[in-house]
Coordinates of C-alpha atoms in Angstrom, one line a residue:
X1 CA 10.0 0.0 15.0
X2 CA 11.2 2.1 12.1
X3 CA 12.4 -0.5 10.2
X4 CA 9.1 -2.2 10.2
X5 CA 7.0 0.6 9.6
X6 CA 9.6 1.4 6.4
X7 CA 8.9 -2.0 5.3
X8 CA 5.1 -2.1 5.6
X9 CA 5.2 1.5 3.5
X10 CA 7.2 -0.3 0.5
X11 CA 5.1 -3.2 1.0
X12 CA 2.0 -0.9 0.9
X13 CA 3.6 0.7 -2.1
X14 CA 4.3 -2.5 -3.9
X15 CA 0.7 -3.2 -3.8
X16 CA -0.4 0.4 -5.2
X17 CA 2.1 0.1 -7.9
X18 CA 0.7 -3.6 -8.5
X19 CA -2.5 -2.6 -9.2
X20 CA -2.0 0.6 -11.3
X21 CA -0.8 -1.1 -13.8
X22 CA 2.4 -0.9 -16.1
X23 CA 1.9 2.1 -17.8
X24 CA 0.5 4.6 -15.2
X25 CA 3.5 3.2 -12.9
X26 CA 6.0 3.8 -15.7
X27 CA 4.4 7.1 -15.6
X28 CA 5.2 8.3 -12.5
X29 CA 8.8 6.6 -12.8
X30 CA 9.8 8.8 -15.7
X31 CA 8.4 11.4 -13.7
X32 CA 10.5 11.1 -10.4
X33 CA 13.6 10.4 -12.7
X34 CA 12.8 13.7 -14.3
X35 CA 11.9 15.4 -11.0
X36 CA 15.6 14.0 -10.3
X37 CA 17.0 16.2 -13.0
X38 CA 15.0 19.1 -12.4
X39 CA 16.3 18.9 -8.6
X40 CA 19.8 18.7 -10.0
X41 CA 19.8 21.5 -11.8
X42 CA 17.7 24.4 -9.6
X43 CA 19.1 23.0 -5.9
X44 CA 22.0 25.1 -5.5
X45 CA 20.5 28.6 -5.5
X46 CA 17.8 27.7 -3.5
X47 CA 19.8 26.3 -0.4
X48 CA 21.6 28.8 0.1
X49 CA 18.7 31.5 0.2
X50 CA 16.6 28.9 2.7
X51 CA 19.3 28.7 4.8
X52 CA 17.6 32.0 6.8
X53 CA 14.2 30.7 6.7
X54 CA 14.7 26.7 7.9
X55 CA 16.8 26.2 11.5
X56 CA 19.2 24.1 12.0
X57 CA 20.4 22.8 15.2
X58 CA 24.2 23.7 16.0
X59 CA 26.2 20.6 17.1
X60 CA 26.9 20.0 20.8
X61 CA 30.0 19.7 22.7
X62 CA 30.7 16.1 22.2
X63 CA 28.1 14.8 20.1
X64 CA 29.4 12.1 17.5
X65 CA 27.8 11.4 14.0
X66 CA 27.3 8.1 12.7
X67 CA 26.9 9.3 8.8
X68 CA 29.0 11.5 6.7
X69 CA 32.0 10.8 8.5
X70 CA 34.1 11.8 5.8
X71 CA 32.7 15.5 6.4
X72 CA 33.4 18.0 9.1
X73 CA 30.5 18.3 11.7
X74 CA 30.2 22.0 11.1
X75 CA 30.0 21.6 7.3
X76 CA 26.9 19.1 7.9
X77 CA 24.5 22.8 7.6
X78 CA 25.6 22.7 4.1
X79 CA 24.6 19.6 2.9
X80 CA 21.4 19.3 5.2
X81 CA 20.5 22.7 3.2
X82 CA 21.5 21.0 0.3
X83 CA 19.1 18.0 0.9
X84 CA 15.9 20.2 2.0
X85 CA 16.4 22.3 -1.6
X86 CA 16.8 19.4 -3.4
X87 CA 14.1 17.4 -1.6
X88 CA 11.4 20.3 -1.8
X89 CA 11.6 20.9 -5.6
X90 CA 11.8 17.3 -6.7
X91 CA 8.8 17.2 -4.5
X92 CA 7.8 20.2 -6.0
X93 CA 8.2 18.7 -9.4
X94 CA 7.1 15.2 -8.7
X95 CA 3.6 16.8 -7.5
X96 CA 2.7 17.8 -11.1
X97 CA 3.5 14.8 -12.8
X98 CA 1.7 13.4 -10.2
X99 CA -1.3 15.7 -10.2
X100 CA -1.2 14.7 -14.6
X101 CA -1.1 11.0 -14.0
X102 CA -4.5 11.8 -12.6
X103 CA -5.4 12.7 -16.4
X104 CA -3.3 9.5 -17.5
X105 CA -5.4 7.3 -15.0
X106 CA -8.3 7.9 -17.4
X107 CA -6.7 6.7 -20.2
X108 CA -7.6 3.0 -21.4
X109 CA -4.2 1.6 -19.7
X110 CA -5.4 -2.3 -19.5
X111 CA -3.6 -3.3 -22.4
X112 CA -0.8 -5.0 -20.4
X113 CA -2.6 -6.8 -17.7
X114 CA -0.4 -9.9 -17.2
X115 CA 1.0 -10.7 -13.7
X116 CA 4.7 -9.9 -14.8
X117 CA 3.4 -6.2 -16.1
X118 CA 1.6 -5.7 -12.3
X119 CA 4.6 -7.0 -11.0
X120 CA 7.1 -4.3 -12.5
X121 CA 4.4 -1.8 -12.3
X122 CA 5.4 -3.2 -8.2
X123 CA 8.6 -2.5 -8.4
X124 CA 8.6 0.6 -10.1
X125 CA 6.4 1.9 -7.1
X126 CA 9.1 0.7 -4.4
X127 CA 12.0 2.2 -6.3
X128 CA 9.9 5.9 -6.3
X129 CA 9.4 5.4 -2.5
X130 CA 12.9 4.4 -2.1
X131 CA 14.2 7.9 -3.6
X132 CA 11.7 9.4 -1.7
X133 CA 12.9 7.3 1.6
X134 CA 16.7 8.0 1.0
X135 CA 16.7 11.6 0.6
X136 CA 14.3 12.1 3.6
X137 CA 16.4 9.7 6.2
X138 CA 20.0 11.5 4.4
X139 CA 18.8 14.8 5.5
X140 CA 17.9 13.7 8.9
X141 CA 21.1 11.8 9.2
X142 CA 22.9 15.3 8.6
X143 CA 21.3 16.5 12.0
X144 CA 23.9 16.6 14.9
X145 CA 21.4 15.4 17.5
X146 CA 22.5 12.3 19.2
X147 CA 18.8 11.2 19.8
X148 CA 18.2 11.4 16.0
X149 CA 21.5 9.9 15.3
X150 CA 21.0 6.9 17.5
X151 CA 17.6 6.0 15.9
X152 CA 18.8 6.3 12.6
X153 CA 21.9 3.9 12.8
X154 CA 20.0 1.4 15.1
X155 CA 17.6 0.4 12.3
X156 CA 19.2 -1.8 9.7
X157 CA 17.1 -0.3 6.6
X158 CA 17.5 3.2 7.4
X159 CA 21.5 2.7 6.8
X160 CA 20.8 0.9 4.0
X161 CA 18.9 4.0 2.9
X162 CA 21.5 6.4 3.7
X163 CA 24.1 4.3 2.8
X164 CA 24.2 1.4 0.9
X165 CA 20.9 2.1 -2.0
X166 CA 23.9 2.3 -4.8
X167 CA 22.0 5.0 -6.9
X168 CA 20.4 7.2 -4.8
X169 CA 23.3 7.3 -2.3
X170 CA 25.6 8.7 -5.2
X171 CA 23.1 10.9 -6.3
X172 CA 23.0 12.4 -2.7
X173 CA 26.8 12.0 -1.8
X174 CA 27.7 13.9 -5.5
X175 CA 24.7 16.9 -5.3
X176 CA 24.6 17.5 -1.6
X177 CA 28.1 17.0 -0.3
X178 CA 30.6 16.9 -3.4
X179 CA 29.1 19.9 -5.3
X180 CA 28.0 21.7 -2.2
X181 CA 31.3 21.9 0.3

């Protein structure tokens, strides 16, 4: 059921990015890939001082993790810190260019109005959800729950997501886990 409802939200995506056009799109690409470096550089400090404001639920006797094997269980607190800093300010930052594409929608944008420009603006839209998508399913698959666990690796995109979408995943292995433990 995840899987599906994943897939209708990048379909429905696709067909918001289709009809914004190119440029808008483009837009509020540059913007998450800036929101990106803006993430990368102010995440540290941050998870550290949340890690007294947002639980985190303690491993239990037994329980076995299907992602970030490579890491001690009792290390995983870091890197899910890691990933709710780092998610909350590219969120953060994402929101403004987001709030100025409002001011860019006005614009006379039509120029490129051929099917191949609605189709990359498409795309475009998809690979924003996508980084959105990875980082929230990679800090969920840092929880030591086995109910949250087992949904995550049943469902074949949300592995894809956490493990196999080859930039975001080495984005999110370096920042959260390398640079982090």
């Amino acid at each position: 059921m995840l899987s599906i409802l994943i897939f209708l939200l990048l379909l429905w995506h696709f067909y918001i990015g289709y009809n914004r056009g190119v440029l808008l799109q483009a837009f509020y690409f540059i913007g998450s890939l800036i929101s990106l470096l803006i993430a990368s550089r102010y995440y540290d400090n941050w998870a550290h001082k949340i890690a007294l404001w947002i639980p985190y639920s303690n491993p239990a006797e037994g329980v076995s993790i299907y992602f970030f094997k490579d890491l001690n269980i009792f290390h995983l607190d870091h890197v899910y810190y890691a990933g709710i800093a780092f998610f909350a300010i590219f969120s953060l930052s994402y929101a403004i260019f987001r709030l100025i594409g409002v001011l860019v929608h006005f614009l006379p944008i039509n120029y490129f109005d051929d099917w191949y420009y609605h189709l990359a603006g498409g795309l475009m839209a998809v690979c924003v959800t996508i980084i959105f998508l990875a980082m929230g399913v990679s800090i969920l698959a840092t929880v030591p729950m086995p109910m949250v666990q087992e949904q995550l690796h049943q469902h074949l995109i949300t592995r894809l997501l956490i493990e196999h979408c080859p930039p975001i995943t080495q984005l999110i292995k370096h920042f959260w886990v390398n640079k982090m433990i």
